[in-house]
Amino acid sequence: MPCKLLNLCEYETHKLVRIQSVRLGSLKWTFNGVILMFICIMMLWNKEYQEHDYVVSSVTAKVKGVALTSLPDVGDIVWDVVDYSEPSQGKNSFFVVTNVIVTKKQRQGKCPEVPPYGKVCRTDEDCVKGFWDQHSHGVQTGACVKFDVTRKTCEVSAWCPIETKKKPPKPALLASAENFTVLIKNNIRFPNFNFMRRNILPEMTESYLKRCQFNRHTDPSCPIFRLGDIVKEAKENFSEMAVEGGVIGIQIKWDCNLDGFLRNCQPKYSFRRLDEKESNRTLYPGLNFRFARYQTEKGVEERTLFKAFGIRFDVMVFGKAGKFSIIQLIIFIGSTLSYYALTTVFIDWLIGTSCYSKEARQNYSEKKVESVQDRQQCILCVSFVDENHIRVVKRSHKKSLQQVKPISVHPCKDDTGHLSAMVGVLQKGNNIVDKPPQVLPRPSLPAWCLCGCCLPSTHPQEQLCCRQSIGRCITTSSLFEQLVLSRPLLDAVLLYREPLSDLTEGEQRIAALRNCSYRQYISWRIGAPPRESIPVMPSCSVWRIREELTFSTGTLSSPVDIVSIHPTV
């Protein structure tokens, strides 16, 4: 189509085929109902009609509890929140000491390094003055000194005596920390909706917070947690975890609905362990760090070194809020309308299967699909006397038309008007009596001829027989004589089409009779040809007509490339 400015003012729409069928109509509305129900369920379940925003939050924690421990060579020590709750080691986290290794009265001085970090030596020559590495407790002095009864190690300048105990004590010294409590304060905000809230809900009073403690079943909203309950909710054992320490995640999830009377915005808590809990699966199990307490004894600075093992609690906040939005609702409805195409796809597939007869499928396909052929292609239709259907083939310039494989097969559609007229004309004449076959003698038969009455041709499109298997030729049928070659019938058809035509003999007269005979054969054997296809007559029929309808000179006309007369022309 040429591009014109007026094309912008045109409107194009799809062609629809309406099938009058109770079964298909019921199936269509059933599928549409199921799809509508699915869309509504998904819209309500996932709140697709809402605009969403994600949470912005801050977290603070306050731990409370007191524990009494008895340490070897130290005595009884009371641990309060200042002792066991060290400063946060990360954002939104807190640490609680559960076990400890104590090294008392360390002073700056010289002492033997501890194996395996210290080098075992025999003489001073084995030690290098000033040497150290990342595992050393100090700097080597260059002297080799006695470590114990059997070994010598290089002397180092360090805090002496050096820490020698490596494994934490069992059971944990602060195992009673499981009874400590922590108050977690979480403030959240949804910027798009200008909505703020915290996990200490408005209905919570001061007296309630003094006596409440989180319980999954009886008090799931209380922001005060017992450490033992947190670890238990994470499916861990506090006494075992307290020995080497670990990391526990506290997850706070806000799933808020900000729509009118459905408004609901409360936190939900869950817990899980974040580190590898089994020592045999990792080189550095648990969690620990060192700190010291310094004092001066007789003018000399001393320190007590603590290697603390404990549990770090990481508080992670997730959240999403939703509020009704007409724009989101329209977008969701528009995106789900395409689901209704599944009904059409399914029903089209159902019609194309064996659930429907071949004729019904063919009729539906012809009504629904309109084929438009390329102008460079020539689509032909042929009919064989030993087949009850019509073949649609592509024209070939190399292969015989008899041997071309069909691209589609169609049932014969009788021209009822033509049939009624022919019966009326024949009733005025003689009755139809099947005469003995009159086989025309042919000097040589082509390989593609199966009826014995075709003539050779150099044009592939003219190499067509009336049969697909060896047998009697259609030109020997008495109906062929009556419908195709009968001069009175042909004269009547010509006068019917052109009432004032001249019936005097001549070349023009013979040409009109041949053309009428071709039309008669096509209407009889092919009927209404498939859309966009050209009907083709077999060679035996063409030559039989030419032999019967000759000029006064008695000579036949020269053959044409293709004999194709469309009955509707």
XYZ file of C-alpha atoms in Angstrom, residues 40-465:
426
model
C -9.605 -11.680 41.297
C -7.912 -14.110 43.686
C -4.449 -12.962 42.610
C -5.474 -9.317 42.883
C -6.813 -9.723 46.435
C -4.141 -12.151 47.645
C -1.158 -10.117 46.393
C -2.902 -6.734 46.830
C -2.131 -5.828 43.223
C -4.476 -2.835 43.520
C -2.053 -1.126 45.935
C 0.929 1.148 45.521
C 3.857 -0.119 47.608
C 6.731 1.421 49.522
C 9.644 -0.188 51.386
C 10.653 0.426 54.982
C 13.355 2.731 56.322
C 14.261 1.876 59.925
C 16.571 2.330 62.910
C 17.225 -0.087 65.790
C 18.473 0.307 69.365
C 18.841 -2.415 72.012
C 19.171 -2.382 75.815
C 20.317 -5.563 77.632
C 19.616 -6.200 81.316
C 20.765 -8.923 83.733
C 23.338 -9.819 86.419
C 25.485 -12.972 86.729
C 27.935 -14.308 89.353
C 30.903 -16.412 88.216
C 33.818 -18.059 90.008
C 37.065 -17.812 88.022
C 40.185 -19.872 88.811
C 42.908 -17.775 90.459
C 40.510 -14.802 90.418
C 37.575 -15.700 92.644
C 33.970 -14.645 92.468
C 33.139 -11.933 89.943
C 29.795 -10.216 89.484
C 28.984 -9.413 85.842
C 26.513 -6.661 85.128
C 25.448 -5.034 81.870
C 28.631 -2.943 81.690
C 30.833 -6.059 81.897
C 29.103 -8.532 79.568
C 27.529 -6.190 77.030
C 30.343 -4.750 74.986
C 29.879 -1.898 72.492
C 28.128 -2.839 69.266
C 30.322 -4.605 66.709
C 28.159 -3.521 63.796
C 25.043 -1.684 62.720
C 21.840 -2.835 64.452
C 23.573 -5.456 66.619
C 24.588 -6.116 70.230
C 27.007 -8.564 71.897
C 26.645 -10.554 75.113
C 29.638 -12.312 76.770
C 28.902 -15.953 77.673
C 32.378 -17.422 78.348
C 35.838 -16.107 79.143
C 39.551 -17.038 79.504
C 41.373 -14.805 82.024
C 45.131 -14.141 82.173
C 45.995 -12.163 85.356
C 48.755 -9.712 86.259
C 50.387 -9.185 82.891
C 53.268 -6.727 82.901
C 55.569 -5.355 80.227
C 58.712 -7.501 80.240
C 60.593 -10.408 78.698
C 59.379 -14.024 78.709
C 59.586 -17.168 76.540
C 57.183 -17.302 73.578
C 54.396 -19.892 73.751
C 54.480 -22.773 71.250
C 53.366 -23.248 68.539
C 53.615 -19.493 67.911
C 57.119 -19.313 69.406
C 60.097 -20.848 67.648
C 61.609 -23.845 69.438
C 65.358 -23.231 69.720
C 68.569 -24.727 71.108
C 70.931 -21.753 71.192
C 70.693 -18.000 70.864
C 71.817 -18.295 67.253
C 68.420 -19.825 66.424
C 66.633 -16.585 67.408
C 66.666 -13.319 65.439
C 66.559 -10.088 67.409
C 63.677 -7.825 66.429
C 61.801 -10.541 64.488
C 58.009 -10.911 64.744
C 55.126 -12.159 62.645
C 51.342 -12.003 62.747
C 51.162 -14.940 65.178
C 53.722 -13.632 67.662
C 52.842 -12.299 71.090
C 55.867 -9.995 71.070
C 59.222 -9.095 69.491
C 62.162 -11.507 69.779
C 65.125 -10.358 71.890
C 67.603 -12.777 70.289
C 67.909 -15.015 73.373
C 66.902 -18.682 73.618
C 65.350 -19.388 77.065
C 63.723 -22.291 78.832
C 59.941 -22.640 78.320
C 59.331 -25.858 80.281
C 61.255 -28.933 81.376
C 61.810 -30.264 77.858
C 61.649 -27.257 75.496
C 63.291 -23.930 74.868
C 61.766 -21.058 72.865
C 62.907 -17.653 71.699
C 62.478 -14.913 74.270
C 60.132 -12.006 73.363
C 59.412 -8.566 74.739
C 55.657 -8.682 75.496
C 52.970 -8.580 78.177
C 54.062 -11.369 80.471
C 53.017 -13.977 81.368
C 51.690 -14.768 77.898
C 48.215 -16.269 77.524
C 48.563 -20.050 77.305
C 45.052 -21.444 77.480
C 43.442 -21.867 74.070
C 40.144 -23.731 74.499
C 37.246 -22.101 76.362
C 36.017 -23.738 79.573
C 33.042 -26.099 79.531
C 30.381 -25.476 80.658
C 30.386 -21.768 79.854
C 31.162 -19.513 82.792
C 28.263 -17.168 81.990
C 25.705 -19.804 80.973
C 23.194 -17.971 83.187
C 23.151 -15.220 80.536
C 20.246 -17.057 78.932
C 18.047 -15.391 81.545
C 19.154 -11.892 80.517
C 16.583 -9.787 78.680
C 16.881 -7.272 75.868
C 14.553 -4.446 74.916
C 14.626 -3.882 71.140
C 13.317 -0.524 69.942
C 12.601 -0.350 66.234
C 11.425 2.851 64.547
C 10.219 2.585 60.948
C 9.036 4.971 58.249
C 7.470 4.625 54.805
C 8.547 7.830 53.016
C 6.057 7.687 50.117
C 3.095 7.545 52.496
C 4.646 9.745 55.236
C 3.797 6.987 57.717
C 5.828 6.331 60.892
C 5.539 3.659 63.562
C 7.627 1.779 66.135
C 7.429 -1.700 67.575
C 6.379 -0.275 70.971
C 2.771 -0.001 69.873
C 0.480 2.876 70.978
C -1.672 0.589 73.131
C 1.340 -0.595 75.185
C 1.568 1.071 78.625
C 4.517 1.444 80.976
C 3.130 -1.128 83.392
C 2.643 -3.606 80.519
C 6.263 -3.199 79.373
C 7.559 -3.834 82.895
C 5.932 -7.251 83.104
C 5.703 -8.467 79.483
C 8.082 -10.896 77.813
C 7.951 -12.121 74.224
C 6.163 -15.415 73.685
C 5.279 -16.750 70.242
C 1.807 -17.864 71.359
C 0.763 -15.740 74.343
C 2.479 -12.372 73.736
C 3.897 -12.117 70.201
C 4.039 -8.276 70.156
C 6.128 -7.661 73.285
C 9.484 -5.998 72.390
C 11.289 -7.479 75.432
C 13.033 -10.796 74.756
C 14.723 -13.365 76.970
C 18.050 -14.365 75.371
C 17.423 -18.047 76.035
C 14.064 -17.825 74.250
C 15.677 -16.115 71.238
C 18.213 -18.923 70.873
C 15.519 -21.544 71.385
C 13.350 -19.941 68.675
C 16.383 -20.250 66.388
C 16.341 -24.010 67.159
C 19.646 -23.900 69.067
C 20.782 -24.847 72.589
C 21.953 -21.842 74.600
C 24.292 -23.839 76.895
C 26.132 -25.347 73.925
C 26.258 -22.109 71.960
C 27.530 -20.148 74.961
C 30.827 -22.114 75.051
C 32.339 -20.772 71.831
C 29.795 -18.129 70.885
C 28.027 -17.471 67.601
C 25.739 -15.124 65.686
C 21.932 -15.039 65.942
C 19.702 -13.086 63.573
C 16.577 -11.337 64.865
C 14.296 -10.600 61.927
C 11.542 -8.002 62.229
C 9.057 -7.996 59.372
C 6.545 -5.219 58.789
C 3.731 -6.075 56.358
C 1.474 -3.037 56.508
C -1.894 -2.375 54.914
C -2.722 1.341 55.023
C -6.194 1.133 53.453
C -8.922 2.708 55.602
C -10.735 0.289 57.894
C -8.367 -2.531 56.820
C -5.380 -0.640 58.229
C -2.975 -2.977 59.967
C 0.714 -2.437 60.700
C 2.323 -4.667 63.329
C 5.753 -6.303 63.489
C 6.349 -10.036 63.262
C 9.479 -11.522 64.815
C 11.488 -14.529 63.660
C 14.918 -15.880 64.641
C 17.667 -17.950 63.045
C 21.359 -18.736 63.488
C 23.596 -17.005 60.958
C 27.033 -18.611 61.510
C 28.271 -22.195 61.088
C 27.491 -23.942 64.367
C 29.575 -27.127 64.134
C 33.239 -26.747 65.045
C 34.378 -29.607 62.830
C 33.075 -27.794 59.731
C 35.044 -24.577 60.153
C 38.570 -23.555 61.160
C 37.480 -20.719 63.433
C 34.232 -21.662 65.191
C 32.119 -19.339 67.284
C 32.819 -15.684 68.059
C 35.398 -14.178 70.422
C 37.517 -11.097 71.032
C 39.982 -9.827 73.666
C 39.885 -6.863 76.032
C 41.901 -5.857 79.103
C 41.445 -4.058 82.415
C 44.415 -2.028 83.547
C 45.607 -1.121 87.021
C 48.802 0.056 88.729
C 50.489 -2.077 91.359
C 53.380 -0.435 93.295
C 53.937 2.021 90.484
C 54.010 -0.673 87.808
C 51.230 -0.895 85.233
C 49.444 -4.230 85.139
C 46.510 -5.613 83.205
C 44.094 -8.498 83.370
C 43.515 -9.957 79.875
C 40.084 -11.357 79.004
C 39.433 -13.516 75.959
C 35.660 -13.209 75.735
C 33.386 -15.641 73.926
C 29.809 -14.626 73.300
C 26.766 -14.314 71.110
C 26.197 -11.419 68.743
C 22.599 -10.605 67.925
C 22.017 -8.935 64.551
C 18.658 -7.195 64.192
C 17.431 -7.175 60.569
C 14.343 -5.216 59.559
C 12.266 -5.947 56.441
C 9.027 -4.312 55.496
C 6.600 -3.210 52.826
C 3.493 -1.060 53.012
C 0.637 -0.885 50.527
C -2.076 1.664 49.873
C -4.896 1.675 47.301
C -4.004 3.314 43.985
C -6.380 3.599 41.038
C -3.382 3.745 38.678
C -2.014 0.416 39.946
C -5.487 -1.136 39.649
C -5.815 -0.020 36.006
C -2.318 -1.301 35.204
C -3.098 -4.693 36.758
C -6.418 -5.038 34.930
C -4.784 -4.070 31.630
C -1.967 -6.559 32.085
C -4.337 -9.432 32.875
C -6.723 -8.918 29.946
C -4.297 -10.896 27.791
C -5.170 -14.014 29.844
C -8.505 -14.195 28.018
C -6.600 -15.028 24.844
C -5.963 -18.435 26.413
C -9.646 -19.272 25.877
C -9.353 -18.613 22.142
C -6.115 -20.564 21.897
C -7.600 -23.565 23.725
C -10.859 -23.654 21.754
C -8.994 -23.260 18.440
C -6.773 -26.158 19.447
C -9.824 -28.200 20.467
C -11.501 -27.617 17.108
C -8.320 -28.660 15.339
C -8.153 -32.001 17.168
C -10.121 -35.194 16.577
C -12.944 -33.889 18.815
C -14.480 -32.481 15.639
C -15.042 -34.039 12.226
C -12.712 -33.325 9.353
C -15.427 -31.396 7.500
C -16.152 -29.182 10.512
C -12.466 -28.447 10.997
C -12.052 -27.613 7.318
C -15.113 -25.350 7.308
C -13.943 -23.497 10.419
C -10.439 -23.073 9.011
C -11.762 -21.604 5.759
C -14.000 -19.163 7.599
C -11.349 -18.094 10.093
C -8.221 -17.983 7.931
C -8.177 -16.032 4.689
C -5.098 -16.928 2.679
C -3.618 -14.263 0.404
C -1.094 -15.665 -2.017
C 1.967 -13.909 -3.327
C 1.399 -12.533 -6.828
C 4.565 -14.281 -7.961
C 3.093 -17.653 -6.961
C 0.412 -19.473 -8.966
C -1.871 -21.694 -6.877
C -3.769 -24.335 -8.864
C -6.544 -26.746 -7.936
C -7.009 -30.143 -9.602
C -9.570 -32.935 -9.337
C -9.111 -36.651 -10.038
C -11.974 -38.946 -10.922
C -10.812 -41.615 -8.447
C -10.698 -39.145 -5.506
C -13.598 -37.402 -3.761
C -11.711 -34.207 -2.901
C -9.874 -31.331 -4.548
C -6.109 -30.841 -4.351
C -4.528 -27.401 -4.084
C -0.973 -27.333 -5.470
C 1.714 -24.825 -6.384
C 2.570 -24.372 -10.006
C 5.915 -25.979 -10.871
C 8.087 -25.172 -13.849
C 10.140 -28.368 -13.548
C 7.935 -31.139 -12.161
C 4.874 -32.600 -13.850
C 1.603 -31.279 -12.391
C 0.520 -34.910 -12.002
C 3.390 -35.480 -9.548
C 3.247 -32.234 -7.545
C 2.341 -32.861 -3.888
C -0.713 -30.929 -2.618
C -0.301 -28.116 -0.107
C -3.895 -28.677 1.093
C -6.927 -30.852 0.394
C -10.526 -29.557 0.242
C -13.903 -31.294 -0.084
C -15.762 -30.813 -3.362
C -18.362 -28.052 -3.225
C -21.093 -28.688 -5.791
C -22.516 -25.773 -7.701
C -26.170 -26.505 -6.882
C -27.528 -23.864 -9.246
C -25.552 -25.238 -12.165
C -26.545 -28.812 -11.275
C -30.265 -27.966 -11.185
C -30.093 -26.197 -14.537
C -28.266 -29.086 -16.175
C -30.784 -31.626 -14.875
C -33.611 -29.510 -16.284
C -31.978 -29.315 -19.701
C -31.182 -33.020 -19.803
C -34.738 -33.993 -18.868
C -35.941 -32.471 -22.128
C -33.625 -34.696 -24.133
C -32.709 -38.328 -23.979
C -32.137 -40.220 -20.767
C -28.628 -40.751 -19.576
C -27.411 -44.186 -20.682
C -23.872 -45.318 -20.039
C -22.330 -46.084 -23.413
C -19.479 -48.482 -24.016
C -16.112 -46.773 -23.505
C -14.626 -45.159 -26.583
C -10.882 -45.084 -26.031
C -9.128 -42.764 -28.422
C -6.108 -44.302 -30.076
C -2.930 -42.433 -29.080
C 0.349 -42.949 -30.902
C 2.423 -42.680 -27.722
C 1.423 -42.297 -24.072
C 3.407 -40.088 -21.665
C 4.687 -41.618 -18.422
C 2.392 -39.477 -16.284
C -0.792 -40.644 -18.099
C -2.788 -43.295 -16.230
C -6.041 -43.294 -18.231
C -4.543 -44.002 -21.662
C -6.092 -40.957 -23.361
C -3.615 -38.113 -22.689
C -1.251 -36.572 -25.207
C 2.368 -35.625 -24.551
C 3.187 -32.026 -23.632
C 6.389 -30.120 -23.030
C 4.778 -27.828 -20.454
C 4.806 -29.235 -16.870
C 1.532 -27.455 -16.032
C -0.237 -29.336 -18.881
C 1.034 -32.752 -17.771
C -2.080 -33.715 -15.824
C -4.217 -36.866 -16.101
